Amino acid sequence: MPVVLGIESSCDETSAAVVVDGRDVRSSIVSAQVDLHARYGGIVPEIAARAHLERIQPVIAEALAEAGVGFAELDAIAVTDGPGLVGSLVVGVMAAKSLALVHGLPLVPVDHLEAHCTSAAITAEASPWPAVALVVSGGHTSLYLVRDPLAIELLGQTIDDAAGEAFDKVAAILELGYPGGPVIQKAAEGGDPRAVDFPRKGPRSGPFDFSYSGLKTAVLYHVYGAGQKYGSVAHLSARQIADVAASFQAALVAPLVRRTLAAAERHGVGSIVVGGGVAANALLRADLASACERAGLTLHLTPMAYCTDNAAMIASRGDDLLRAGVRAGLTLEPRGGLVRRRKTRRGRETHP
Ligand code: KG4
Ligand code: ZN
């Protein structure tokens, strides 16, 4: 029963967790930075990196203490090596490399998105694989085919903005605050999702791709009017703002549900897993649930604690990879940006 310390610092959460046997989460400490970035309406990379640096050591110490585990009891250290903000990633990667070196532990590199894909398995009663995985967050909107945890294939992704990013930008346009998802969801409660006819089609680039910059622009034009004659939302009533929020949310969710279901049908899998911060969205959850019921598919919604960025999913994924013989050397470097491997290779994968 491997005991794995997971470390995550790819975006704006500093997190460490101890997971035994891939599923038994003994501790999961997440230090979020929402308060630091809120007044800028988005994540400021330099501020995120500095906060990681201050927090990483106490967060790791707390995860070990809460689990009642010392370094001597660990079997490996798993760390997110990408994708993400490079200045943030480097903090976690450096911490993991130092600890692995000092304590003589194997270092396991974990792809952040693959960890989101497999996070539903931490709490699922039965194995959800094979499944189509929808990862929908502030930085990513992607569909994967997960045949098993060692065979993950990217089917499609957003060609521009991520769904969470669209929520955040539209919330800024509507002057509702940050992060955008929860405030749009709240504002939409009193609105009519059919009031405004925003584009609901996915892009033509691929059957499982997504695109949200057009939707965001459509909201911008709708709110500011032709020729952008208004500079704010002051001319809209509370009811009109609720209608825009509800119509936007419905237009964003529709292609997510349609294309996720289409991917399951195309690949003949019986289950769908959903992870990432936007999986908190009530409309997305409800629409996916009814679509899956109609199609006879099993839906595994990742519990919220493992949807937003967390190190438990990194340690759990690290367990899978550890067993498969995946190791990184001390030359491991963070992979910044949004790029990722299109396919996980089976078996040993040694970083230079
Ligand atoms: O996964 P996450 O915590 O961070 C990363 O992007 O990795 O996701 C954060 C995103 C934000 O864009 C936020 O607006 C969105 O998740 N979000 C939601 C909801 N709660 C959070 N979006 C829609 N509805 C929600 N209830
Ligand atoms: Zn994430």
mmCIF file with all atom_site columns, N, CA and C and ligand atoms in Angstrom, residues 8 10-11 112-113 116 135 137 140 276-277 307-309 313, ligand 2:
data_model
loop_
_atom_site.group_PDB
_atom_site.id
_atom_site.type_symbol
_atom_site.label_atom_id
_atom_site.label_alt_id
_atom_site.label_comp_id
_atom_site.label_asym_id
_atom_site.label_entity_id
_atom_site.label_seq_id
_atom_site.pdbx_PDB_ins_code
_atom_site.Cartn_x
_atom_site.Cartn_y
_atom_site.Cartn_z
_atom_site.occupancy
_atom_site.B_iso_or_equiv
_atom_site.pdbx_formal_charge
_atom_site.auth_seq_id
_atom_site.auth_comp_id
_atom_site.auth_asym_id
_atom_site.auth_atom_id
_atom_site.pdbx_PDB_model_num
ATOM   1  N  N  . GLU A 1 8   ? 0.979   20.189 -5.306  1.00 0.00 ? 8   GLU A N  1
ATOM   2  C  CA . GLU A 1 8   ? 0.341   20.870 -6.434  1.00 0.00 ? 8   GLU A CA 1
ATOM   3  C  C  . GLU A 1 8   ? 0.524   22.385 -6.289  1.00 0.00 ? 8   GLU A C  1
ATOM   4  N  N  . SER A 1 10  ? 0.219   24.468 -9.590  1.00 0.00 ? 10  SER A N  1
ATOM   5  C  CA . SER A 1 10  ? 0.246   24.880 -10.996 1.00 0.00 ? 10  SER A CA 1
ATOM   6  C  C  . SER A 1 10  ? -0.427  26.212 -11.262 1.00 0.00 ? 10  SER A C  1
ATOM   7  N  N  . CYS A 1 11  ? -1.356  26.608 -10.377 1.00 0.00 ? 11  CYS A N  1
ATOM   8  C  CA . CYS A 1 11  ? -2.084  27.843 -10.653 1.00 0.00 ? 11  CYS A CA 1
ATOM   9  C  C  . CYS A 1 11  ? -2.109  28.706 -9.391  1.00 0.00 ? 11  CYS A C  1
ATOM   10 N  N  . HIS A 1 112 ? -1.131  17.688 -14.652 1.00 0.00 ? 112 HIS A N  1
ATOM   11 C  CA . HIS A 1 112 ? -2.253  18.262 -13.914 1.00 0.00 ? 112 HIS A CA 1
ATOM   12 C  C  . HIS A 1 112 ? -3.609  17.861 -14.519 1.00 0.00 ? 112 HIS A C  1
ATOM   13 N  N  . LEU A 1 113 ? -3.675  17.852 -15.844 1.00 0.00 ? 113 LEU A N  1
ATOM   14 C  CA . LEU A 1 113 ? -4.959  17.559 -16.496 1.00 0.00 ? 113 LEU A CA 1
ATOM   15 C  C  . LEU A 1 113 ? -5.311  16.082 -16.412 1.00 0.00 ? 113 LEU A C  1
ATOM   16 N  N  . HIS A 1 116 ? -6.800  15.651 -13.115 1.00 0.00 ? 116 HIS A N  1
ATOM   17 C  CA . HIS A 1 116 ? -8.221  16.037 -13.098 1.00 0.00 ? 116 HIS A CA 1
ATOM   18 C  C  . HIS A 1 116 ? -9.082  14.915 -13.696 1.00 0.00 ? 116 HIS A C  1
ATOM   19 N  N  . VAL A 1 135 ? -12.927 17.776 -18.451 1.00 0.00 ? 135 VAL A N  1
ATOM   20 C  CA . VAL A 1 135 ? -12.204 18.593 -17.478 1.00 0.00 ? 135 VAL A CA 1
ATOM   21 C  C  . VAL A 1 135 ? -12.508 20.053 -17.795 1.00 0.00 ? 135 VAL A C  1
ATOM   22 N  N  . SER A 1 137 ? -12.399 23.879 -16.251 1.00 0.00 ? 137 SER A N  1
ATOM   23 C  CA . SER A 1 137 ? -11.924 24.714 -15.137 1.00 0.00 ? 137 SER A CA 1
ATOM   24 C  C  . SER A 1 137 ? -11.643 26.122 -15.630 1.00 0.00 ? 137 SER A C  1
ATOM   25 N  N  . HIS A 1 140 ? -8.830  25.322 -18.284 1.00 0.00 ? 140 HIS A N  1
ATOM   26 C  CA . HIS A 1 140 ? -8.932  24.228 -19.248 1.00 0.00 ? 140 HIS A CA 1
ATOM   27 C  C  . HIS A 1 140 ? -10.367 23.824 -19.530 1.00 0.00 ? 140 HIS A C  1
ATOM   28 N  N  . GLY A 1 276 ? -12.795 19.458 -12.381 1.00 0.00 ? 276 GLY A N  1
ATOM   29 C  CA . GLY A 1 276 ? -12.439 20.868 -12.602 1.00 0.00 ? 276 GLY A CA 1
ATOM   30 C  C  . GLY A 1 276 ? -13.434 21.788 -11.910 1.00 0.00 ? 276 GLY A C  1
ATOM   31 N  N  . GLY A 1 277 ? -13.016 23.028 -11.658 1.00 0.00 ? 277 GLY A N  1
ATOM   32 C  CA . GLY A 1 277 ? -13.812 23.959 -10.862 1.00 0.00 ? 277 GLY A CA 1
ATOM   33 C  C  . GLY A 1 277 ? -15.210 24.240 -11.402 1.00 0.00 ? 277 GLY A C  1
ATOM   34 N  N  . CYS A 1 307 ? -12.490 18.579 -7.185  1.00 0.00 ? 307 CYS A N  1
ATOM   35 C  CA . CYS A 1 307 ? -12.726 19.243 -8.475  1.00 0.00 ? 307 CYS A CA 1
ATOM   36 C  C  . CYS A 1 307 ? -11.814 20.446 -8.635  1.00 0.00 ? 307 CYS A C  1
ATOM   37 N  N  . THR A 1 308 ? -11.812 21.307 -7.615  1.00 0.00 ? 308 THR A N  1
ATOM   38 C  CA . THR A 1 308 ? -10.916 22.461 -7.674  1.00 0.00 ? 308 THR A CA 1
ATOM   39 C  C  . THR A 1 308 ? -9.500  21.934 -7.423  1.00 0.00 ? 308 THR A C  1
ATOM   40 N  N  . ASP A 1 309 ? -8.508  22.747 -7.746  1.00 0.00 ? 309 ASP A N  1
ATOM   41 C  CA . ASP A 1 309 ? -7.135  22.240 -7.692  1.00 0.00 ? 309 ASP A CA 1
ATOM   42 C  C  . ASP A 1 309 ? -6.776  21.743 -6.296  1.00 0.00 ? 309 ASP A C  1
ATOM   43 N  N  . MET A 1 313 ? -5.580  14.673 -5.684  1.00 0.00 ? 313 MET A N  1
ATOM   44 C  CA . MET A 1 313 ? -5.668  14.071 -7.022  1.00 0.00 ? 313 MET A CA 1
ATOM   45 C  C  . MET A 1 313 ? -4.275  13.843 -7.617  1.00 0.00 ? 313 MET A C  1
HETATM 46 ZN ZN . ZN  B 2 .   ? -6.912  22.473 -12.380 1.00 0.00 ? 2   ZN  B ZN 1
#
